[in-house]
Short mmCIF file of C-alpha atoms in Angstrom, two decimals:
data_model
loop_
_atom_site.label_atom_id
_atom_site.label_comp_id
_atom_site.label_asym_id
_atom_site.label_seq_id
_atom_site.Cartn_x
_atom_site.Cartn_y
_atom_site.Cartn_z
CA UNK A 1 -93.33 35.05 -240.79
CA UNK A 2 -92.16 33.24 -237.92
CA UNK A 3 -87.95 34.03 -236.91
CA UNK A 4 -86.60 31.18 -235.05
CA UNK A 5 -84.40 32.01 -231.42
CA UNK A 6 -80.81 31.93 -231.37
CA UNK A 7 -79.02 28.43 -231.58
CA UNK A 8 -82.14 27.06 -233.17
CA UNK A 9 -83.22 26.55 -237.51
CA UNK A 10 -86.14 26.42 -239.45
CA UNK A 11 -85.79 22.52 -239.37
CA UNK A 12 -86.47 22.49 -235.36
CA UNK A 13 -89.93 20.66 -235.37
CA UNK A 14 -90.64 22.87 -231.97
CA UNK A 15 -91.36 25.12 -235.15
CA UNK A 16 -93.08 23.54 -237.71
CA UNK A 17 -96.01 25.78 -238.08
CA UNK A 18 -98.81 22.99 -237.58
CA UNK A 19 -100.61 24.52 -235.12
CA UNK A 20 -101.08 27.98 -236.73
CA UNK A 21 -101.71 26.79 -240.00
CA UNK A 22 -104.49 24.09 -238.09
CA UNK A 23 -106.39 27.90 -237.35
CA UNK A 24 -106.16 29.13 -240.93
CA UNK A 25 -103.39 31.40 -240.76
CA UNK A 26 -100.60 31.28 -243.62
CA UNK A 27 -97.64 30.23 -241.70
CA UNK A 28 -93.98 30.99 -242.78
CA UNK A 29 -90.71 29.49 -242.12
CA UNK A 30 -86.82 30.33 -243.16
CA UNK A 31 -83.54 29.92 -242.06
CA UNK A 32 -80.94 32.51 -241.48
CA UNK A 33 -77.45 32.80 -240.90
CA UNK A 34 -76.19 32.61 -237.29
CA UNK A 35 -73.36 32.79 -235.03
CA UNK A 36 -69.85 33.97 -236.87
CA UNK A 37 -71.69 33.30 -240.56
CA UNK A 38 -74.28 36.15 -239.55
CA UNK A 39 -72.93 38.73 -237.32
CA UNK A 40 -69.19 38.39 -238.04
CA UNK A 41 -68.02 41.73 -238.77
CA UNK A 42 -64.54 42.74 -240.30
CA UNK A 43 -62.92 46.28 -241.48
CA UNK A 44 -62.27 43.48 -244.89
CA UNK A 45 -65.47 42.67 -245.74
CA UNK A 46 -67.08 46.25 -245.25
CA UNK A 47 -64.46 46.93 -247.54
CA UNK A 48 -66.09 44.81 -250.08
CA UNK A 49 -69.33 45.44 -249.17
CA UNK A 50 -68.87 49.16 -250.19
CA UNK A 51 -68.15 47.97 -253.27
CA UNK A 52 -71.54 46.67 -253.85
CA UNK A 53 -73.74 48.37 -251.50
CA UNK A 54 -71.86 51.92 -251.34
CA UNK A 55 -71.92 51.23 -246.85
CA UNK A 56 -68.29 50.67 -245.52
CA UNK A 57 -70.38 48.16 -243.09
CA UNK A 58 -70.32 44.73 -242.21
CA UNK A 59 -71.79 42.23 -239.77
CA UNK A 60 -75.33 41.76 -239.99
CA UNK A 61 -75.31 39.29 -242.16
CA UNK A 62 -77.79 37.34 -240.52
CA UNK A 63 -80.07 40.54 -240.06
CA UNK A 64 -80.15 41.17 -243.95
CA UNK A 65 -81.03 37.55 -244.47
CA UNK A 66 -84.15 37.83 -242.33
CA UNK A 67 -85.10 41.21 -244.51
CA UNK A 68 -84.44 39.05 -247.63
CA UNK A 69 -87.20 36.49 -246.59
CA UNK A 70 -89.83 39.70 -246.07
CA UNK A 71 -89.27 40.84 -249.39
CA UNK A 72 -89.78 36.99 -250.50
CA UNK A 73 -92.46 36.63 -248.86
CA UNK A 74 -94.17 40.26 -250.40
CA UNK A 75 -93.46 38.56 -253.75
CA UNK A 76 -94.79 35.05 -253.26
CA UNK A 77 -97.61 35.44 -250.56
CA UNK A 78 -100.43 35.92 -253.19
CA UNK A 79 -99.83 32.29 -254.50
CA UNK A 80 -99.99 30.37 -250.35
CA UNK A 81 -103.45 32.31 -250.06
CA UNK A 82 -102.50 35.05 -248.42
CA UNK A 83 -102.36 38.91 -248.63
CA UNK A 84 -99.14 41.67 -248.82
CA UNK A 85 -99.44 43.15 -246.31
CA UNK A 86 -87.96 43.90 -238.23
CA UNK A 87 -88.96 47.15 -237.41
CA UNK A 88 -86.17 49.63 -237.23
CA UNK A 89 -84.20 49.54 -240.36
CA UNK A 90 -84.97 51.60 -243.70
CA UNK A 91 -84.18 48.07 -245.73
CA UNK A 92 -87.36 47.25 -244.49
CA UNK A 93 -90.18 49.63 -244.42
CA UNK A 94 -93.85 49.01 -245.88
CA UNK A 95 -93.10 45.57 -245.46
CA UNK A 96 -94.93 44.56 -242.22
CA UNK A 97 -97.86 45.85 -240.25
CA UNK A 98 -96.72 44.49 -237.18
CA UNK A 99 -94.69 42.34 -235.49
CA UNK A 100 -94.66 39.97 -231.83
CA UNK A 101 -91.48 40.03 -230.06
CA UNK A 102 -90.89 37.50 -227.54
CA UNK A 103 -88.56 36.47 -224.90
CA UNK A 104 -87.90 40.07 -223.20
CA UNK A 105 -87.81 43.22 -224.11
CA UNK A 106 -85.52 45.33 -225.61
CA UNK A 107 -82.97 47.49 -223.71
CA UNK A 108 -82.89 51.11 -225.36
CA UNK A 109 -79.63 51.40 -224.51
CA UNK A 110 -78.64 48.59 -226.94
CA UNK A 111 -76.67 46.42 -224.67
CA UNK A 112 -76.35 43.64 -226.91
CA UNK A 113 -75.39 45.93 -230.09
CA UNK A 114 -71.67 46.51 -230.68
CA UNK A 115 -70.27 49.11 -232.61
CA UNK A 116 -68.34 48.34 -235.48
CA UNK A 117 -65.00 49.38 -233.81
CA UNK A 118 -65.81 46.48 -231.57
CA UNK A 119 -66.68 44.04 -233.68
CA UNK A 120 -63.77 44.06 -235.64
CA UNK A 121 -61.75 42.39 -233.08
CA UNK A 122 -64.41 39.09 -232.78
CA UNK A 123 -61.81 37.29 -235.80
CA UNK A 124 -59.23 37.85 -233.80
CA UNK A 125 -60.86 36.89 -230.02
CA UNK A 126 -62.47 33.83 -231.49
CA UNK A 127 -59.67 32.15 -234.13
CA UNK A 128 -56.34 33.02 -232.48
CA UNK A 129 -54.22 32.55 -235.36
CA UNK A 130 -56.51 33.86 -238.00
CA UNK A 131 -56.03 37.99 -238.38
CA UNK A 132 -57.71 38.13 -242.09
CA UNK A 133 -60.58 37.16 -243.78
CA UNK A 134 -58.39 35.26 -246.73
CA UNK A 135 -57.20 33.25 -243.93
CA UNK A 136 -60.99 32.81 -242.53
CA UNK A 137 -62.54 31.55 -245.38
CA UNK A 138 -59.29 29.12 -246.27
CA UNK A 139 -60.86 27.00 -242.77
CA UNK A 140 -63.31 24.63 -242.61
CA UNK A 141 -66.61 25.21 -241.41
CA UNK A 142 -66.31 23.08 -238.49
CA UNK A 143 -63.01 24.93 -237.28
CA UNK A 144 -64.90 28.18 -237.73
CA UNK A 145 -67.95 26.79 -235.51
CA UNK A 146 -65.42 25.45 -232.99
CA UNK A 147 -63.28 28.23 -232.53
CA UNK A 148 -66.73 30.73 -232.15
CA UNK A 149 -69.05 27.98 -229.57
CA UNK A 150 -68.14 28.73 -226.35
CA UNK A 151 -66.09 32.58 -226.87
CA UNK A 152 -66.85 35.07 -224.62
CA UNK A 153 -66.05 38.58 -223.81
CA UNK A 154 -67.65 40.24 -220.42
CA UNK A 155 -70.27 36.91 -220.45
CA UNK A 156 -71.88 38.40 -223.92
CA UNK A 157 -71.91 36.19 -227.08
CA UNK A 158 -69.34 37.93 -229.30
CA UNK A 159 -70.94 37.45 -232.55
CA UNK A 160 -74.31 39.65 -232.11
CA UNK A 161 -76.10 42.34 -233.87
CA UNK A 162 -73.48 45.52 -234.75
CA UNK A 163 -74.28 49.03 -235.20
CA UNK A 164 -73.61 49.58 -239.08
CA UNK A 165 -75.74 52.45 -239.59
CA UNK A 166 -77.17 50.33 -243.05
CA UNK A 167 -79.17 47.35 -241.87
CA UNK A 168 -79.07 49.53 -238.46
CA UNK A 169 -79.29 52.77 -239.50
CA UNK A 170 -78.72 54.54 -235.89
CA UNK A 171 -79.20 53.06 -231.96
CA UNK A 172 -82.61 51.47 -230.56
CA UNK A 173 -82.60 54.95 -228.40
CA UNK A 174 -82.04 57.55 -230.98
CA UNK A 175 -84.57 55.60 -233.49
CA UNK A 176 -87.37 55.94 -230.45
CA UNK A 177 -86.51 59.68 -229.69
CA UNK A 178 -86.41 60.36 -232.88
CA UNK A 179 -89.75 59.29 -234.62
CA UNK A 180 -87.69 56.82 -237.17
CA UNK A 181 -89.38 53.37 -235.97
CA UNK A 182 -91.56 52.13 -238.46
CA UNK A 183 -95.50 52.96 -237.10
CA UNK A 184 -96.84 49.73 -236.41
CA UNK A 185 -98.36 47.65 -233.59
CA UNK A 186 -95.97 45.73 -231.54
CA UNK A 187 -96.51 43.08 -229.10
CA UNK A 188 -92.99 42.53 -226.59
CA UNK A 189 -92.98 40.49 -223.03
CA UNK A 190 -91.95 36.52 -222.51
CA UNK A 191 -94.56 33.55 -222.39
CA UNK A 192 -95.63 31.38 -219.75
CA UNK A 193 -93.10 29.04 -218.36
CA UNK A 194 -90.91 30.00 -221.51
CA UNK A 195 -87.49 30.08 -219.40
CA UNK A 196 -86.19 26.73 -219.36
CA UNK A 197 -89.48 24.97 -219.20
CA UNK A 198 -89.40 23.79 -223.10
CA UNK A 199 -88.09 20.57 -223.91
CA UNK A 200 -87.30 18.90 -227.14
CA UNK A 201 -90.44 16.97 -228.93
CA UNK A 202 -88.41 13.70 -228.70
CA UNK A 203 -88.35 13.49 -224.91
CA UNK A 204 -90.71 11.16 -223.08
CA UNK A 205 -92.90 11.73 -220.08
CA UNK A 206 -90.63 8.99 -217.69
CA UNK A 207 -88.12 11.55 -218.84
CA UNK A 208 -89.72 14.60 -218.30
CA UNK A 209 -90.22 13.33 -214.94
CA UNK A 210 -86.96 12.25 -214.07
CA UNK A 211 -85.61 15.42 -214.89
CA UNK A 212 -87.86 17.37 -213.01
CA UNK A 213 -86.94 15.54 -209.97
CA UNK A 214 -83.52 15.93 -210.44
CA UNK A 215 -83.84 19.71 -210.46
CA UNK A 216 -86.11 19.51 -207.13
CA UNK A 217 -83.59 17.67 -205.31
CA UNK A 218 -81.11 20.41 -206.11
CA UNK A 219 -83.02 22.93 -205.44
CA UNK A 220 -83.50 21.25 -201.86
CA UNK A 221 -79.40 20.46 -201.77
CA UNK A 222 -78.59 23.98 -201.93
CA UNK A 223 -81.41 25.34 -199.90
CA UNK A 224 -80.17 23.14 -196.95
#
């Protein structure tokens, strides 16, 4: 099960699979909600998700998506030629047996995790105008994409991963201390080259080139 970056979808042909599935192994894509779609997070919609869930939460909508594609893929895999066999939430134990997290690693003192008190104000921040989530979902989805791209507060993306205690059931920290992550082999770190050296398929090599030397003479520029 392969989780595409942020800003990205399961469309990007940067992830189409081809090369893992060239080496036998069962290779498996999905989209998920991002940006104010996943990880917006109002005291409105925990209100109705109470009402179905019984957790006066909200936010991780894009979080629960990925969990819904695990339990997918537990009830399909069989038929792709492959065995049954996200790490910290409840929602999803037994379903993996280990999982390869890449570009960093994680901060245990959850520096990109909000609280919910927090989060509540990201409607507000990011729409101006728009203080209710009748009013939200009476906008466009462009208006909601353009009023979110680009919103900032203390240079961290506003619509992120919040501390629900459902799909999140307590901090990175605590979970750690406190024996709750699920018991499986992890592998964490970055790649080779992986900061700002990828380029889209589509580029070509005169390109590539041209590029490159731009960013050396720049690098020069400033040194001098």
């Amino acid at each position: 099960m392969w989780s595409y970056p942020a800003e990205s979808t399961a469309a990007d042909p940067l992830f189409d699979g081809g090369g893992m599935a060239d080496k036998g192994i069962v290779f498996v894509n999905y989209n998920y909600r991002t940006g104010p779609f996943g990880w917006l997070a109002h005291s409105q919609l925990s209100e109705e998700f109470e009402k179905v869930t019984g957790s006066n939460s909200s936010g991780n909508w894009g979080m629960l998506d990925q969990f819904a594609a695990l339990k997918w893929i537990h009830a399909n895999i069989e038929a792709f030629g492959a065995t049954q066999h996200i790490l910290y939430s409840n929602l999803t134990r037994d379903l993996i047996v280990g999982a390869i997290i890449e570009s960093g690693v994680r901060d245990p003192h959850d520096p990109l995790c909000t609280s919910l008190a927090e989060a509540y104000t990201t409607l507000e921040d990011a729409l101006g105008d728009v203080s209710s989530i009748a009013e939200a979902r009476n906008l466009s989805m462009e208006a909601l994409i353009d009023g979110a791209t680009g919103t900032t507060r203390d240079d961290t993306i506003m619509f992120e991963a919040v501390l629900d205690y459902y799909a999140m059931p307590d901090t990175y920290l605590n979970i750690l201390m406190n024996g709750l992550a699920h018991d499986v082999p992890v592998i964490t770190g970055n790649n080779k080259d992986e900061n700002g050296a990828t380029y889209g398929l589509d580029i070509s090599h005169a390109e590539y080139l041209q590029d490159l030397n731009y960013v050396k003479f720049q690098c020069r520029t400033v040194h001098y």
